[in-house]
Each structure stands twice: as structure tokens, then as C-alpha cells.
Amino acid sequence: IAGITQAPTSQILAAGRRMTLRCTQDMRHNAMYWYRQDLGLGLRLIHYSNTAGTTGKGEVPDGYSVSRANTDDFPLTLASAVPSQTSVYFCASSAESSYNSPLHFGNGTRLTVT
Amino acid sequence: DQQVKQNSPSLSVQEGRISILNCDYTNSMFDYFLWYKKYPAEGPTFLISISSIKDKNEDGRFTVFLNKSAKHLSLHIVPSQPGDSAVYFCAAKVDYKLSFGAGTTVTVRA
């Protein structure tokens, strides 16, 4: 089934450790996004990529980095995790050939930083 | 500061009745609006959308209304069904970037 695969599903991480959340899509979408979901705040954009080789900062980029080496993969890295990064992380993609294309989301990664 | 606000964190409705979810926004540059539905342990899925040049869009049991002068949109679900129990996110778009509200949890009672 075409879609977005995120890994891991959940993770408990000690503060100060480095972590990479993986995201792969097989829909050949140009644009990809990382959001975090926190209670009472909805989904907030961390980083995005309009096409392979380019990335941009969203609303809450501090403490996170991304890369987009190819169309399919868009990993999110926490260089040194802090407890405030405890959240549910969603990767998404869209076919930016149309402005009105909706986002397709993965099932999320639940991250707990202790 | 959140540009998209859903002021009702939860809504309980009886099966068969209408569910009305509300959303307010502050950025007048938003030109496209969407509603997403989310079940536990799953990602949000697209439900319905509306362009800023329209004031209503209907898709089966779901209708979205847009009032640009009031910077307000709403989602009507009629009739509500048990499978509609989920979190609903309002989202608004400008320059290919999407801003989300905090979500409204809908519970449909049998």
C-alpha cells in the first residue's frame, strides 16, 4: 500500500542522546514535512522540503535538523535531545505540483525524552 | 502565537444528530482551508477542504463553511455516526505552508 512509513513507532531516549527519526514515502511526492503534535497546541511545523536537495525551517526548528538527499527519504535528527522534545512526530508529504494537494501523513513516532 | 484556533477542545453529540466544529484564524492571507481527522495511534487524514474564493463545500455528510469577513470556518457532520469519533484538526494554508489548530475531540454517543 502506497504511503508514508515512519520508524520507530515509539522510543524512549535519555536526554543528551542523539536520535534520528526515519521517514520514507513511495508516492513520489516532491514536498515533505515534519510536524510535532502536542496537547493543546495541535501540529506545528518543524522543517520542510519542497524538493530533493532543499530544506526549510518551520515554526519550531530549534534543536532539529533534516536532510533530503533523495525524493523518498526525509530523516529528522535531534542532535542532543531535551525533555521538551517529548512529543508525537508526524512526517507528511504532498504533491506540490498542485497547490491544493492535501498532506498525507505517516502514523507518527511517539518520542519520550527522559 | 497560533494563527488558527479551535476554541472547543471537545464535543459530544448523539448519533444521528449534527456535529458542528468551529475554527477561527487571524491571518487574512490564508487562501486555502482544510479539515483533517485523526484516530488514536494513526496520522491525520484529509477530510475536506475549501478555497478562499468559496463559502461552502460539501462532500457527502461533511460540509465546510467559510466566512472570510469573520475569519471563521466550520465543519458540519450530519448525521453523526460512531465512526466519526476522532480528533478533528482545522488547517489553513498560505505559500504552501499549513498551520493547524489544536484540534477538537468529537465523541459520538450511541
XYZ file of C-alpha atoms in Angstrom:
224
model
C 0.000 0.000 0.000
C 1.438 3.352 -1.026
C 2.056 5.832 1.698
C 4.441 7.098 4.337
C 6.423 4.853 6.653
C 7.845 6.214 9.897
C 10.261 4.441 12.196
C 10.482 3.787 15.039
C 6.878 3.714 16.218
C 7.945 4.796 19.668
C 11.168 5.487 21.508
C 12.322 6.376 24.993
C 15.504 8.415 24.854
C 17.819 9.746 27.531
C 18.411 13.473 27.496
C 21.564 14.437 25.647
C 21.431 11.492 23.266
C 21.251 11.798 19.507
C 18.261 10.361 17.659
C 17.164 10.143 14.039
C 13.537 9.621 13.156
C 13.107 7.980 9.779
C 10.515 8.791 7.150
C 10.085 7.188 3.736
C 7.372 7.763 1.152
C 6.651 5.835 -2.026
C 4.260 8.267 -3.675
C 6.997 10.250 -5.436
C 5.766 13.425 -3.768
C 8.053 16.405 -4.094
C 7.266 18.069 -0.782
C 7.827 16.550 2.654
C 7.264 17.881 6.146
C 7.920 17.141 9.796
C 5.343 18.137 12.401
C 5.178 17.642 16.126
C 1.869 17.215 17.917
C 1.497 18.444 21.476
C -1.669 18.560 23.545
C -3.377 21.935 23.284
C -1.070 23.092 20.502
C -2.074 20.949 17.563
C 0.501 20.179 14.901
C 3.440 22.533 14.492
C 5.770 22.501 11.524
C 9.411 21.743 12.363
C 11.088 21.571 8.953
C 10.006 21.071 5.375
C 11.451 20.273 1.979
C 9.848 21.402 -1.266
C 12.025 19.113 -3.363
C 15.048 16.839 -3.052
C 18.153 18.805 -2.136
C 16.335 21.692 -0.454
C 15.056 22.175 3.086
C 13.468 24.996 5.058
C 12.635 25.915 8.629
C 9.126 25.787 10.007
C 7.632 27.252 13.178
C 9.696 25.277 15.714
C 13.013 24.258 14.100
C 15.389 24.724 17.052
C 17.075 21.518 18.182
C 16.187 19.664 14.986
C 17.853 19.141 11.630
C 16.736 17.471 8.403
C 18.221 16.347 5.134
C 16.667 15.487 1.777
C 19.188 13.505 -0.243
C 16.510 11.959 -2.459
C 12.780 12.173 -3.141
C 11.733 9.312 -0.894
C 13.542 9.890 2.406
C 13.321 12.767 4.860
C 15.010 11.932 8.207
C 14.668 14.197 11.246
C 17.609 14.350 13.664
C 17.692 15.513 17.266
C 21.362 16.226 17.897
C 21.079 16.349 21.698
C 17.601 15.505 22.955
C 15.928 17.525 25.717
C 12.761 16.698 27.680
C 10.784 19.441 25.890
C 11.180 17.419 22.705
C 8.905 14.750 24.148
C 6.120 14.675 21.581
C 4.491 12.736 18.792
C 6.249 13.379 15.493
C 4.471 13.121 12.163
C 6.059 13.043 8.754
C 3.919 14.150 5.805
C 4.181 14.594 2.076
C 2.250 16.302 -0.679
C 2.302 16.514 -4.446
C 3.245 20.156 -4.686
C 2.502 20.211 -8.384
C -0.935 21.308 -7.196
C -1.240 23.990 -4.518
C -4.395 22.368 -3.233
C -2.899 18.911 -2.768
C -3.587 17.758 0.793
C -0.894 16.397 3.048
C -0.560 12.658 3.534
C 0.666 11.724 6.996
C 2.521 8.769 8.434
C 1.339 7.109 11.646
C 3.754 9.008 13.814
C 6.650 8.362 16.180
C 5.999 8.784 19.878
C 9.195 10.068 21.470
C 9.785 10.376 25.198
C 12.938 12.147 26.385
C 13.790 11.424 29.998
C 1.130 32.858 18.572
C -1.307 30.438 16.993
C -2.883 31.762 13.823
C -5.507 29.020 13.699
C -7.639 28.439 16.773
C -10.121 25.781 17.706
C -11.596 27.030 20.944
C -13.610 23.935 21.784
C -11.305 21.107 22.842
C -14.139 18.591 22.872
C -17.631 17.958 21.551
C -20.112 15.239 22.483
C -23.031 14.529 20.163
C -25.694 11.884 19.912
C -25.624 9.508 16.974
C -27.774 10.801 14.129
C -27.533 14.443 15.201
C -25.430 17.190 13.679
C -21.848 17.873 14.794
C -20.614 21.444 14.316
C -16.926 22.157 14.723
C -15.639 25.706 14.677
C -12.328 27.265 13.721
C -11.083 30.881 13.768
C -8.000 32.293 12.116
C -6.095 35.542 12.311
C -4.031 35.663 9.108
C -6.054 37.240 6.286
C -3.518 35.890 3.768
C -4.679 32.300 4.242
C -6.149 31.182 0.912
C -6.976 27.536 1.424
C -8.529 25.729 4.359
C -8.664 22.050 5.227
C -10.070 19.731 7.849
C -8.227 16.603 8.953
C -9.488 13.721 11.026
C -7.280 11.717 13.354
C -7.839 8.409 15.093
C -5.621 7.311 18.024
C -2.233 5.895 17.001
C -2.734 6.986 13.401
C -1.715 10.008 11.392
C -4.232 12.690 10.423
C -6.167 12.012 7.228
C -7.566 14.628 4.897
C -11.318 15.114 5.172
C -12.496 18.150 3.217
C -11.198 21.491 2.017
C -12.347 24.869 0.766
C -10.744 27.615 -1.247
C -10.938 31.196 -0.006
C -12.974 32.123 -3.097
C -15.832 29.905 -1.966
C -18.082 29.983 1.080
C -19.286 26.383 1.103
C -18.069 22.964 0.065
C -19.985 19.747 0.541
C -18.872 16.127 0.388
C -21.421 13.568 1.485
C -22.140 14.014 5.180
C -19.455 16.695 5.532
C -19.898 20.387 4.740
C -17.396 23.146 5.347
C -18.490 26.780 5.559
C -16.139 29.732 5.248
C -16.892 33.269 6.444
C -13.926 35.345 5.330
C -15.122 38.599 6.846
C -15.317 36.930 10.249
C -12.197 34.822 9.634
C -14.190 31.802 10.669
C -14.855 28.376 9.259
C -16.929 25.484 10.445
C -17.355 21.810 9.687
C -20.811 20.243 9.797
C -21.213 16.492 10.025
C -24.729 15.233 9.521
C -25.819 12.723 10.527
C -23.082 11.923 13.024
C -22.005 8.289 13.204
C -19.982 6.349 15.804
C -17.080 6.118 13.355
C -16.878 9.910 13.366
C -15.483 9.813 16.907
C -11.993 11.229 16.410
C -9.904 14.377 16.759
C -10.586 16.970 14.067
C -7.947 19.494 13.080
C -8.633 22.687 11.196
C -5.767 23.882 8.981
C -5.098 26.980 6.896
C -2.625 27.433 4.083
C -0.559 30.252 2.623
C 2.543 29.948 0.448
C 2.437 26.141 0.567
C 2.688 26.199 4.382
C -0.029 24.741 6.546
C -0.926 25.975 10.043
C -3.033 23.765 12.285
C -5.416 24.379 15.119
C -5.144 22.496 18.415
C -7.906 20.050 17.496
C -11.399 19.182 18.712
C -12.155 15.716 20.067
C -15.554 14.541 18.888
C -17.367 11.766 20.714
C -20.488 10.353 19.101
C -22.786 8.721 21.662
C -24.992 5.794 20.710
